[in-house]
């Protein structure tokens, strides 16, 4: 649940960034209805802080260096490889009856 909330808040920040770029204003102007005003204002302060910006830049640089991002969901690459192998061998068997 924590990751879902983090992802949701990240999406809200991204939407606010786009809206601010298009129409102007501040983060405070684009608070989602499900977030309390006090919580949103603290998030806005954090997003505008130098510490957050420094972490954001470092994270972007680290993500650019990844040559093979893990995009296979909850299954590991090895497990996915084994499942694909089993499916492939099962589909290529011929029944001789």
C-alpha positions as semicolon CSV with decimal commas, in nm:
position;residue;x (nm);y (nm);z (nm)
1;X;0,000;0,000;0,000
2;X;0,286;0,236;0,081
3;X;0,432;0,191;-0,268
4;X;0,091;0,252;-0,426
5;X;0,052;0,575;-0,226
6;X;0,405;0,682;-0,320
7;X;0,333;0,608;-0,686
8;X;0,001;0,795;-0,668
9;X;0,163;1,101;-0,509
10;X;0,439;1,087;-0,770
11;X;0,174;1,084;-1,044
12;X;-0,002;1,379;-0,877
13;X;0,326;1,571;-0,865
14;X;0,388;1,493;-1,233
15;X;0,039;1,618;-1,323
16;X;0,091;1,932;-1,117
17;X;0,430;1,990;-1,286
18;X;0,267;1,966;-1,629
19;X;-0,021;2,193;-1,532
20;X;0,214;2,448;-1,378
21;X;0,425;2,446;-1,694
22;X;0,116;2,491;-1,912
23;X;-0,092;2,733;-1,704
24;X;0,135;2,865;-1,429
25;X;0,071;2,867;-1,057
26;X;0,223;2,667;-0,773
27;X;0,188;2,316;-0,635
28;X;-0,049;2,451;-0,370
29;X;-0,300;2,538;-0,643
30;X;-0,325;2,177;-0,765
31;X;-0,390;1,976;-0,448
32;X;-0,577;1,647;-0,510
33;X;-0,902;1,619;-0,315
34;X;-0,793;1,303;-0,129
35;X;-0,486;1,474;0,025
36;X;-0,535;1,693;0,331
37;X;-0,418;2,055;0,289
38;X;-0,152;2,027;0,562
39;X;-0,006;1,712;0,412
40;X;-0,004;1,862;0,062
41;X;0,171;2,179;0,179
42;X;0,446;1,973;0,348
43;X;0,487;1,765;0,031
44;X;0,513;2,084;-0,175
45;X;0,781;2,217;0,060
46;X;0,972;1,892;0,028
47;X;0,945;1,886;-0,353
48;X;1,081;2,242;-0,369
49;X;1,370;2,172;-0,128
50;X;1,732;2,147;-0,240
51;X;1,761;1,801;-0,079
52;X;1,478;1,663;-0,296
53;X;1,615;1,823;-0,612
54;X;1,959;1,677;-0,542
55;X;1,810;1,327;-0,491
56;X;1,598;1,368;-0,803
57;X;1,898;1,456;-1,019
58;X;2,099;1,164;-0,877
59;X;1,809;0,924;-0,938
60;X;1,765;1,039;-1,299
61;X;2,137;0,990;-1,363
62;X;2,129;0,642;-1,207
63;X;1,827;0,537;-1,415
64;X;2,001;0,649;-1,735
65;X;2,296;0,419;-1,657
66;X;2,079;0,105;-1,627
67;X;2,141;-0,107;-1,936
68;X;1,868;-0,370;-1,876
69;X;1,590;-0,236;-1,653
70;X;1,383;-0,491;-1,465
71;X;1,049;-0,464;-1,640
72;X;0,912;-0,814;-1,603
73;X;0,682;-0,738;-1,312
74;X;0,675;-0,953;-1,002
75;X;0,844;-1,249;-1,171
76;X;1,222;-1,254;-1,180
77;X;1,397;-1,282;-1,515
78;X;1,509;-1,636;-1,430
79;X;1,157;-1,748;-1,339
80;X;1,017;-1,589;-1,655
81;X;1,284;-1,766;-1,862
82;X;1,189;-2,102;-1,709
83;X;0,817;-2,044;-1,769
84;X;0,882;-1,944;-2,130
85;X;1,098;-2,254;-2,178
86;X;0,825;-2,481;-2,037
87;X;0,560;-2,320;-2,256
88;X;0,784;-2,343;-2,564
89;X;0,870;-2,711;-2,508
90;X;0,507;-2,795;-2,427
91;X;0,375;-2,627;-2,743
92;X;0,636;-2,789;-2,967
93;X;0,566;-3,146;-2,854
94;X;0,388;-3,358;-3,109
95;X;0,144;-3,623;-3,002
96;X;0,197;-3,949;-3,181
97;X;-0,100;-4,167;-3,101
